PDB file of C-alpha atoms in Angstrom:
ATOM      1  CA  MET K 156       0.119   0.018   0.025  1.00  0.00           C
ATOM      2  CA  THR K 157       1.201   3.478  -0.872  1.00  0.00           C
ATOM      3  CA  TRP K 158       0.712   6.104   1.780  1.00  0.00           C
ATOM      4  CA  GLY K 159       0.251   9.756   0.591  1.00  0.00           C
ATOM      5  CA  THR K 160       0.858  12.903   2.522  1.00  0.00           C
ATOM      6  CA  ALA K 161      -2.679  13.283   3.633  1.00  0.00           C
ATOM      7  CA  ASP K 162      -2.723   9.626   4.792  1.00  0.00           C
ATOM      8  CA  LEU K 163       0.541  10.057   6.828  1.00  0.00           C
ATOM      9  CA  THR K 164      -0.820  13.301   8.322  1.00  0.00           C
ATOM     10  CA  ALA K 165      -4.024  11.384   9.461  1.00  0.00           C
ATOM     11  CA  LEU K 166      -2.178   8.480  10.881  1.00  0.00           C
ATOM     12  CA  ALA K 167       0.101  10.892  12.782  1.00  0.00           C
ATOM     13  CA  GLY K 168      -2.768  12.823  14.027  1.00  0.00           C
ATOM     14  CA  HIS K 169      -4.493   9.667  15.436  1.00  0.00           C
ATOM     15  CA  TYR K 170      -1.162   8.732  17.122  1.00  0.00           C
ATOM     16  CA  SER K 171      -0.702  12.202  18.647  1.00  0.00           C
ATOM     17  CA  GLU K 172      -4.157  12.148  20.044  1.00  0.00           C
ATOM     18  CA  ASN K 173      -4.528   8.514  21.170  1.00  0.00           C
ATOM     19  CA  GLY K 174      -1.079   7.394  21.737  1.00  0.00           C
ATOM     20  CA  TYR K 175      -1.264   4.749  19.028  1.00  0.00           C
ATOM     21  CA  VAL K 176      -2.485   4.025  15.519  1.00  0.00           C
ATOM     22  CA  LEU K 177      -3.196   0.546  14.092  1.00  0.00           C
ATOM     23  CA  VAL K 178      -2.268   0.433  10.359  1.00  0.00           C
ATOM     24  CA  LYS K 179      -4.251  -2.090   8.555  1.00  0.00           C
ATOM     25  CA  GLY K 180      -2.585  -4.104   5.768  1.00  0.00           C
ATOM     26  CA  LEU K 181       0.892  -2.635   5.863  1.00  0.00           C
ATOM     27  CA  LEU K 182       2.058  -6.125   4.831  1.00  0.00           C
ATOM     28  CA  SER K 183       0.000  -8.503   2.533  1.00  0.00           C
ATOM     29  CA  ARG K 184      -1.267 -11.611   4.214  1.00  0.00           C
ATOM     30  CA  GLU K 185       1.087 -13.463   2.047  1.00  0.00           C
ATOM     31  CA  GLU K 186       4.006 -11.427   3.200  1.00  0.00           C
ATOM     32  CA  ALA K 187       3.157 -11.787   6.810  1.00  0.00           C
ATOM     33  CA  ALA K 188       2.910 -15.598   6.454  1.00  0.00           C
ATOM     34  CA  ALA K 189       6.472 -15.630   4.827  1.00  0.00           C
ATOM     35  CA  TYR K 190       7.868 -13.590   7.711  1.00  0.00           C
ATOM     36  CA  ARG K 191       6.008 -15.792  10.219  1.00  0.00           C
ATOM     37  CA  GLN K 192       7.718 -18.936   8.914  1.00  0.00           C
ATOM     38  CA  CYS K 193      11.020 -17.154   8.765  1.00  0.00           C
ATOM     39  CA  ALA K 194      10.571 -16.127  12.434  1.00  0.00           C
ATOM     40  CA  HIS K 195       9.744 -19.721  13.517  1.00  0.00           C
ATOM     41  CA  ASP K 196      12.525 -21.069  11.500  1.00  0.00           C
ATOM     42  CA  ALA K 197      15.055 -18.653  13.318  1.00  0.00           C
ATOM     43  CA  LEU K 198      13.641 -19.800  16.797  1.00  0.00           C
ATOM     44  CA  ALA K 199      14.110 -23.406  15.767  1.00  0.00           C
ATOM     45  CA  THR K 200      17.841 -22.808  15.454  1.00  0.00           C
ATOM     46  CA  LEU K 201      18.371 -21.758  19.099  1.00  0.00           C
ATOM     47  CA  ASP K 202      19.857 -24.150  21.775  1.00  0.00           C
ATOM     48  CA  ASP K 203      17.714 -23.027  24.616  1.00  0.00           C
ATOM     49  CA  ASP K 204      14.068 -23.163  25.484  1.00  0.00           C
ATOM     50  CA  GLU K 205      13.913 -20.170  27.603  1.00  0.00           C
ATOM     51  CA  ASN K 206      10.483 -19.133  29.044  1.00  0.00           C
ATOM     52  CA  ALA K 207      10.541 -15.219  28.738  1.00  0.00           C
ATOM     53  CA  THR K 208       7.241 -14.853  30.850  1.00  0.00           C
ATOM     54  CA  TRP K 209       7.412 -11.986  33.269  1.00  0.00           C
ATOM     55  CA  ASP K 210       6.801 -12.990  36.927  1.00  0.00           C
ATOM     56  CA  SER K 211       4.308 -10.080  37.018  1.00  0.00           C
ATOM     57  CA  ALA K 212       2.257 -11.838  34.504  1.00  0.00           C
ATOM     58  CA  ALA K 213       1.024 -14.109  37.200  1.00  0.00           C
ATOM     59  CA  ARG K 214      -1.334 -11.290  38.527  1.00  0.00           C
ATOM     60  CA  ILE K 215      -3.296 -11.826  35.241  1.00  0.00           C
ATOM     61  CA  THR K 216      -3.348 -15.659  35.136  1.00  0.00           C
ATOM     62  CA  ALA K 217      -3.979 -16.167  38.818  1.00  0.00           C
ATOM     63  CA  GLY K 218      -0.782 -18.211  39.040  1.00  0.00           C
ATOM     64  CA  THR K 219      -1.552 -20.408  36.033  1.00  0.00           C
ATOM     65  CA  PRO K 220       1.823 -21.250  34.463  1.00  0.00           C
ATOM     66  CA  THR K 221       2.056 -19.845  30.903  1.00  0.00           C
ATOM     67  CA  ARG K 222       4.885 -19.736  28.422  1.00  0.00           C
ATOM     68  CA  LEU K 223       6.502 -17.118  25.987  1.00  0.00           C
ATOM     69  CA  GLN K 224       9.230 -17.498  23.435  1.00  0.00           C
ATOM     70  CA  HIS K 225      11.217 -14.505  22.299  1.00  0.00           C
ATOM     71  CA  LEU K 226      14.302 -13.518  20.367  1.00  0.00           C
ATOM     72  CA  HIS K 227      16.151 -10.275  20.527  1.00  0.00           C
ATOM     73  CA  ASP K 228      17.454  -8.790  17.215  1.00  0.00           C
ATOM     74  CA  VAL K 229      16.046 -11.396  14.947  1.00  0.00           C
ATOM     75  CA  GLN K 230      17.527  -9.354  12.010  1.00  0.00           C
ATOM     76  CA  PHE K 231      20.901 -10.785  13.057  1.00  0.00           C
ATOM     77  CA  HIS K 232      19.463 -14.316  12.418  1.00  0.00           C
ATOM     78  CA  ALA K 233      17.443 -13.713   9.353  1.00  0.00           C
ATOM     79  CA  ALA K 234      18.270 -11.250   6.581  1.00  0.00           C
ATOM     80  CA  ALA K 235      14.519 -10.858   5.599  1.00  0.00           C
ATOM     81  CA  PHE K 236      13.956  -8.853   8.803  1.00  0.00           C
ATOM     82  CA  SER K 237      16.892  -6.579   8.062  1.00  0.00           C
ATOM     83  CA  ARG K 238      15.261  -5.642   4.828  1.00  0.00           C
ATOM     84  CA  LEU K 239      11.939  -5.120   6.590  1.00  0.00           C
ATOM     85  CA  LEU K 240      13.499  -2.634   8.951  1.00  0.00           C
ATOM     86  CA  THR K 241      14.323  -0.243   6.142  1.00  0.00           C
ATOM     87  CA  ASP K 242      10.955  -0.910   4.132  1.00  0.00           C
ATOM     88  CA  GLN K 243       9.539   2.568   3.350  1.00  0.00           C
ATOM     89  CA  ARG K 244       5.994   1.346   4.035  1.00  0.00           C
ATOM     90  CA  PHE K 245       7.249   1.164   7.559  1.00  0.00           C
ATOM     91  CA  THR K 246       9.806   3.938   7.881  1.00  0.00           C
ATOM     92  CA  ARG K 247       7.542   6.575   6.336  1.00  0.00           C
ATOM     93  CA  ILE K 248       4.991   5.881   9.023  1.00  0.00           C
ATOM     94  CA  ALA K 249       7.704   5.669  11.693  1.00  0.00           C
ATOM     95  CA  ALA K 250       8.798   9.161  10.675  1.00  0.00           C
ATOM     96  CA  ALA K 251       5.411  10.603  10.575  1.00  0.00           C
ATOM     97  CA  VAL K 252       4.615   9.487  14.128  1.00  0.00           C
ATOM     98  CA  LEU K 253       7.993  10.807  15.422  1.00  0.00           C
ATOM     99  CA  GLY K 254       7.256  14.144  13.619  1.00  0.00           C
ATOM    100  CA  GLY K 255      10.573  14.196  11.565  1.00  0.00           C
ATOM    101  CA  PRO K 256      12.480  12.533   8.816  1.00  0.00           C
ATOM    102  CA  ASN K 257      14.992  10.676  10.974  1.00  0.00           C
ATOM    103  CA  VAL K 258      14.287   7.255  12.352  1.00  0.00           C
ATOM    104  CA  GLN K 259      16.820   5.276  14.350  1.00  0.00           C
ATOM    105  CA  LEU K 260      16.653   1.804  15.750  1.00  0.00           C
ATOM    106  CA  HIS K 261      16.744   1.160  19.327  1.00  0.00           C
ATOM    107  CA  HIS K 262      16.127  -2.697  19.413  1.00  0.00           C
ATOM    108  CA  THR K 263      13.814  -5.423  18.104  1.00  0.00           C
ATOM    109  CA  LYS K 264      12.165  -8.546  19.645  1.00  0.00           C
ATOM    110  CA  LEU K 265      10.367 -11.433  18.260  1.00  0.00           C
ATOM    111  CA  PHE K 266       7.544 -12.766  20.427  1.00  0.00           C
ATOM    112  CA  VAL K 267       5.625 -16.110  20.026  1.00  0.00           C
ATOM    113  CA  LYS K 268       2.728 -16.880  22.421  1.00  0.00           C
ATOM    114  CA  PRO K 269       2.266 -20.656  22.192  1.00  0.00           C
ATOM    115  CA  PRO K 270      -1.109 -22.118  21.875  1.00  0.00           C
ATOM    116  CA  GLU K 271      -3.426 -22.596  24.816  1.00  0.00           C
ATOM    117  CA  ASN K 272      -1.135 -20.941  27.444  1.00  0.00           C
ATOM    118  CA  GLY K 273       0.841 -18.130  25.701  1.00  0.00           C
ATOM    119  CA  SER K 274       1.878 -15.591  28.425  1.00  0.00           C
ATOM    120  CA  PRO K 275       0.262 -12.151  28.883  1.00  0.00           C
ATOM    121  CA  PHE K 276       1.779  -8.807  29.783  1.00  0.00           C
ATOM    122  CA  PRO K 277       0.463  -6.668  32.583  1.00  0.00           C
ATOM    123  CA  PRO K 278      -0.283  -3.011  31.939  1.00  0.00           C
ATOM    124  CA  HIS K 279       2.930  -0.990  31.569  1.00  0.00           C
ATOM    125  CA  GLN K 280       4.762   1.651  29.688  1.00  0.00           C
ATOM    126  CA  ASP K 281       7.986   0.963  27.744  1.00  0.00           C
ATOM    127  CA  HIS K 282       9.479   4.102  29.154  1.00  0.00           C
ATOM    128  CA  PRO K 283      11.066   2.693  32.420  1.00  0.00           C
ATOM    129  CA  PHE K 284      13.184   0.245  30.525  1.00  0.00           C
ATOM    130  CA  PHE K 285      14.907   2.831  28.342  1.00  0.00           C
ATOM    131  CA  PRO K 286      13.974   6.457  29.256  1.00  0.00           C
ATOM    132  CA  HIS K 287      14.779   9.240  26.802  1.00  0.00           C
ATOM    133  CA  THR K 288      15.004  12.966  27.370  1.00  0.00           C
ATOM    134  CA  TYR K 289      12.257  14.160  25.116  1.00  0.00           C
ATOM    135  CA  HIS K 290      10.162  10.902  24.735  1.00  0.00           C
ATOM    136  CA  HIS K 291      10.468  10.889  21.036  1.00  0.00           C
ATOM    137  CA  VAL K 292      10.432   6.937  20.988  1.00  0.00           C
ATOM    138  CA  GLY K 293       7.925   4.692  19.529  1.00  0.00           C
ATOM    139  CA  ALA K 294       7.083   0.979  18.897  1.00  0.00           C
ATOM    140  CA  ALA K 295       5.846  -0.857  15.926  1.00  0.00           C
ATOM    141  CA  ILE K 296       4.264  -4.379  16.434  1.00  0.00           C
ATOM    142  CA  PHE K 297       4.121  -6.339  13.188  1.00  0.00           C
ATOM    143  CA  HIS K 298       1.412  -9.004  13.326  1.00  0.00           C
ATOM    144  CA  LEU K 299       2.719 -12.021  11.485  1.00  0.00           C
ATOM    145  CA  ASP K 300      -0.585 -13.995  11.944  1.00  0.00           C
ATOM    146  CA  ASP K 301      -4.111 -13.080  13.107  1.00  0.00           C
ATOM    147  CA  ALA K 302      -4.291 -11.756  16.640  1.00  0.00           C
ATOM    148  CA  PRO K 303      -7.913 -11.762  17.791  1.00  0.00           C
ATOM    149  CA  GLU K 304      -8.710 -11.229  21.472  1.00  0.00           C
ATOM    150  CA  GLU K 305      -8.687 -14.951  22.372  1.00  0.00           C
ATOM    151  CA  LYS K 306      -5.042 -15.083  21.079  1.00  0.00           C
ATOM    152  CA  GLY K 307      -3.895 -12.545  23.514  1.00  0.00           C
ATOM    153  CA  CYS K 308      -3.837  -9.439  21.372  1.00  0.00           C
ATOM    154  CA  VAL K 309      -2.306  -6.162  22.423  1.00  0.00           C
ATOM    155  CA  ARG K 310      -4.459  -3.951  24.601  1.00  0.00           C
ATOM    156  CA  ILE K 311      -4.105  -0.122  24.946  1.00  0.00           C
ATOM    157  CA  VAL K 312      -5.173   2.624  27.350  1.00  0.00           C
ATOM    158  CA  PRO K 313      -5.927   5.368  24.748  1.00  0.00           C
ATOM    159  CA  GLY K 314      -4.592   8.749  25.579  1.00  0.00           C
ATOM    160  CA  SER K 315      -2.411   7.502  28.483  1.00  0.00           C
ATOM    161  CA  HIS K 316       0.791   8.816  26.803  1.00  0.00           C
ATOM    162  CA  ARG K 317      -0.405  12.424  27.691  1.00  0.00           C
ATOM    163  CA  GLN K 318       0.172  11.589  31.433  1.00  0.00           C
ATOM    164  CA  GLY K 319       3.919  11.354  30.932  1.00  0.00           C
ATOM    165  CA  PRO K 320       6.089   8.655  32.759  1.00  0.00           C
ATOM    166  CA  LEU K 321       4.195   6.902  35.420  1.00  0.00           C
ATOM    167  CA  GLU K 322       5.639   5.293  38.505  1.00  0.00           C
ATOM    168  CA  HIS K 323       6.141   1.554  37.999  1.00  0.00           C
ATOM    169  CA  VAL K 324       6.855  -1.387  40.182  1.00  0.00           C
ATOM    170  CA  GLU K 325      10.031  -3.100  38.967  1.00  0.00           C
ATOM    171  CA  ASP K 326       9.498  -6.414  40.696  1.00  0.00           C
ATOM    172  CA  GLY K 327       8.852  -9.213  38.061  1.00  0.00           C
ATOM    173  CA  GLY K 328       9.077  -6.796  35.187  1.00  0.00           C
ATOM    174  CA  TYR K 329       8.085  -3.157  35.215  1.00  0.00           C
ATOM    175  CA  HIS K 330       4.331  -2.914  35.577  1.00  0.00           C
ATOM    176  CA  LEU K 331       1.521  -0.647  36.838  1.00  0.00           C
ATOM    177  CA  PRO K 332      -0.331  -2.367  39.795  1.00  0.00           C
ATOM    178  CA  ASP K 333      -2.909   0.385  40.017  1.00  0.00           C
ATOM    179  CA  VAL K 334      -3.900   0.024  36.310  1.00  0.00           C
ATOM    180  CA  SER K 335      -6.545  -2.708  36.052  1.00  0.00           C
ATOM    181  CA  PHE K 336      -6.040  -5.120  33.109  1.00  0.00           C
ATOM    182  CA  ASP K 337      -9.855  -4.594  32.402  1.00  0.00           C
ATOM    183  CA  ALA K 338      -9.081  -0.894  31.887  1.00  0.00           C
ATOM    184  CA  THR K 339      -7.249  -1.668  28.828  1.00  0.00           C
ATOM    185  CA  VAL K 340      -8.873  -1.750  25.384  1.00  0.00           C
ATOM    186  CA  PRO K 341      -8.251  -4.826  23.114  1.00  0.00           C
ATOM    187  CA  LEU K 342      -6.801  -4.122  19.577  1.00  0.00           C
ATOM    188  CA  PRO K 343      -7.410  -7.266  17.580  1.00  0.00           C
ATOM    189  CA  ALA K 344      -5.406  -7.397  14.536  1.00  0.00           C
ATOM    190  CA  GLU K 345      -4.999  -9.303  11.363  1.00  0.00           C
ATOM    191  CA  ALA K 346      -1.851 -10.679   9.748  1.00  0.00           C
ATOM    192  CA  GLY K 347       0.086  -7.830   8.029  1.00  0.00           C
ATOM    193  CA  ASP K 348      -1.302  -5.224  10.404  1.00  0.00           C
ATOM    194  CA  VAL K 349       1.183  -2.966  12.182  1.00  0.00           C
ATOM    195  CA  LEU K 350       0.397  -1.333  15.484  1.00  0.00           C
ATOM    196  CA  PHE K 351       2.336   1.924  16.205  1.00  0.00           C
ATOM    197  CA  PHE K 352       2.348   3.388  19.786  1.00  0.00           C
ATOM    198  CA  SER K 353       4.403   5.716  21.967  1.00  0.00           C
ATOM    199  CA  TYR K 354       6.666   4.387  24.591  1.00  0.00           C
ATOM    200  CA  LEU K 355       4.608   6.420  27.138  1.00  0.00           C
ATOM    201  CA  THR K 356       1.292   4.613  26.046  1.00  0.00           C
ATOM    202  CA  VAL K 357       0.083   2.137  28.659  1.00  0.00           C
ATOM    203  CA  HIS K 358      -0.374  -1.252  26.987  1.00  0.00           C
ATOM    204  CA  ALA K 359      -0.773  -4.954  27.977  1.00  0.00           C
ATOM    205  CA  SER K 360      -1.768  -8.134  26.268  1.00  0.00           C
ATOM    206  CA  GLY K 361      -3.804 -11.182  27.291  1.00  0.00           C
ATOM    207  CA  VAL K 362      -3.344 -14.917  27.448  1.00  0.00           C
ATOM    208  CA  ASN K 363      -3.324 -16.914  24.194  1.00  0.00           C
ATOM    209  CA  LEU K 364      -6.158 -19.278  24.777  1.00  0.00           C
ATOM    210  CA  SER K 365      -6.570 -20.403  21.199  1.00  0.00           C
ATOM    211  CA  GLY K 366      -5.240 -23.476  19.526  1.00  0.00           C
ATOM    212  CA  LYS K 367      -2.767 -21.551  17.475  1.00  0.00           C
ATOM    213  CA  ALA K 368       0.377 -19.513  18.147  1.00  0.00           C
ATOM    214  CA  ARG K 369       0.439 -15.798  18.144  1.00  0.00           C
ATOM    215  CA  THR K 370       3.597 -14.367  16.474  1.00  0.00           C
ATOM    216  CA  THR K 371       4.505 -10.637  16.488  1.00  0.00           C
ATOM    217  CA  TRP K 372       7.754  -8.649  15.900  1.00  0.00           C
ATOM    218  CA  LEU K 373       8.300  -5.533  17.941  1.00  0.00           C
ATOM    219  CA  VAL K 374      10.499  -2.743  16.626  1.00  0.00           C
ATOM    220  CA  GLN K 375      11.432   0.039  19.034  1.00  0.00           C
ATOM    221  CA  PHE K 376      12.575   3.114  17.175  1.00  0.00           C
ATOM    222  CA  ARG K 377      13.373   6.769  18.209  1.00  0.00           C
ATOM    223  CA  ASP K 378      14.353  10.258  16.932  1.00  0.00           C
ATOM    224  CA  PRO K 379      18.222  10.108  16.938  1.00  0.00           C
ATOM    225  CA  ALA K 380      18.137  13.850  18.315  1.00  0.00           C
ATOM    226  CA  ASP K 381      16.518  12.465  21.608  1.00  0.00           C
ATOM    227  CA  PRO K 382      19.329  11.306  23.906  1.00  0.00           C
ATOM    228  CA  PRO K 383      18.795   8.430  26.239  1.00  0.00           C
ATOM    229  CA  VAL K 384      18.747   9.271  30.033  1.00  0.00           C
ATOM    230  CA  ILE K 385      20.534   6.054  30.778  1.00  0.00           C
ATOM    231  CA  ARG K 386      22.458   3.312  28.854  1.00  0.00           C
ATOM    232  CA  ALA K 387      19.997   0.455  28.226  1.00  0.00           C
ATOM    233  CA  HIS K 388      19.577  -2.548  26.052  1.00  0.00           C
ATOM    234  CA  ASP K 389      23.302  -2.434  25.355  1.00  0.00           C
ATOM    235  CA  HIS K 390      22.960  -6.083  24.431  1.00  0.00           C
ATOM    236  CA  SER K 391      21.118  -5.044  21.307  1.00  0.00           C
ATOM    237  CA  ARG K 392      23.670  -5.196  18.625  1.00  0.00           C
ATOM    238  CA  GLY K 393      21.613  -3.119  16.023  1.00  0.00           C
ATOM    239  CA  GLN K 394      20.983  -0.165  18.434  1.00  0.00           C
ATOM    240  CA  GLY K 395      21.825   3.133  16.534  1.00  0.00           C
ATOM    241  CA  MET K 396      21.184   1.808  12.960  1.00  0.00           C
ATOM    242  CA  MET K 397      19.604   4.506  10.937  1.00  0.00           C
ATOM    243  CA  LEU K 398      16.334   3.256   9.263  1.00  0.00           C
ATOM    244  CA  ALA K 399      15.385   6.484   7.587  1.00  0.00           C
ATOM    245  CA  GLY K 400      17.253   9.874   7.242  1.00  0.00           C
ATOM    246  CA  VAL K 401      20.472  10.699   9.072  1.00  0.00           C
ATOM    247  CA  ASP K 402      21.693  10.963  12.701  1.00  0.00           C
ATOM    248  CA  PRO K 403      22.307  14.766  12.926  1.00  0.00           C
ATOM    249  CA  THR K 404      24.083  14.366  16.307  1.00  0.00           C
ATOM    250  CA  GLY K 405      27.043  12.245  15.198  1.00  0.00           C
ATOM    251  CA  ARG K 406      26.573  10.439  18.551  1.00  0.00           C
ATOM    252  CA  ARG K 407      28.168   7.042  18.722  1.00  0.00           C
ATOM    253  CA  THR K 408      25.981   4.274  19.986  1.00  0.00           C
ATOM    254  CA  GLY K 409      26.874   0.728  20.837  1.00  0.00           C
TER     255      GLY K 409
END
């Protein structure tokens, strides 16, 4: 799909007002299926079977064990994801929501919620994990298969980004104990849809209760002129890669 200036302005306006925008059909269903297969092939090469579930997820599942597979920096495992990082269908929207032409990579994560017991995430902002000075940091979740509510889709508190950074509990993964899971709004998505949201937007996701895995790819990006408050995610080898435009600061990262 080709996005014109008016389209990008509308998407950026929704993002600014609500803290997120769900872009339908950024990838075709066929493309999403190919990336999904590539993602699962990459996971199959790993030697470990780490369960990446946050301990704080237990407050949603009432203690019922769940599982989550993840892989940082999948673009270092599969070249297809390197190409997707600089795909203009993605970078033009990322630039629009940041409000400028320059888009820099912070990190990526691949997530797979297994069937029937795929782990949830409690309500939280991404800000505490890697705070930046001006908060020009966003995320894009690529849906590589369908994500209806029963598969544990992403949930949002619309407009919550306008509250600024909130005080989190760090124990078991940064989370907001005073924000009810039921206060979040489910955003079911289809394969090929991409959800853009601010790192200040409160979000969560539910348990995958379906009979199929839910596969998503998270890309965290920023305006390179927004300096980090602390060094974080130094293990992300791709941090600092320019996805669009230039880095006007000449800052060395990584």
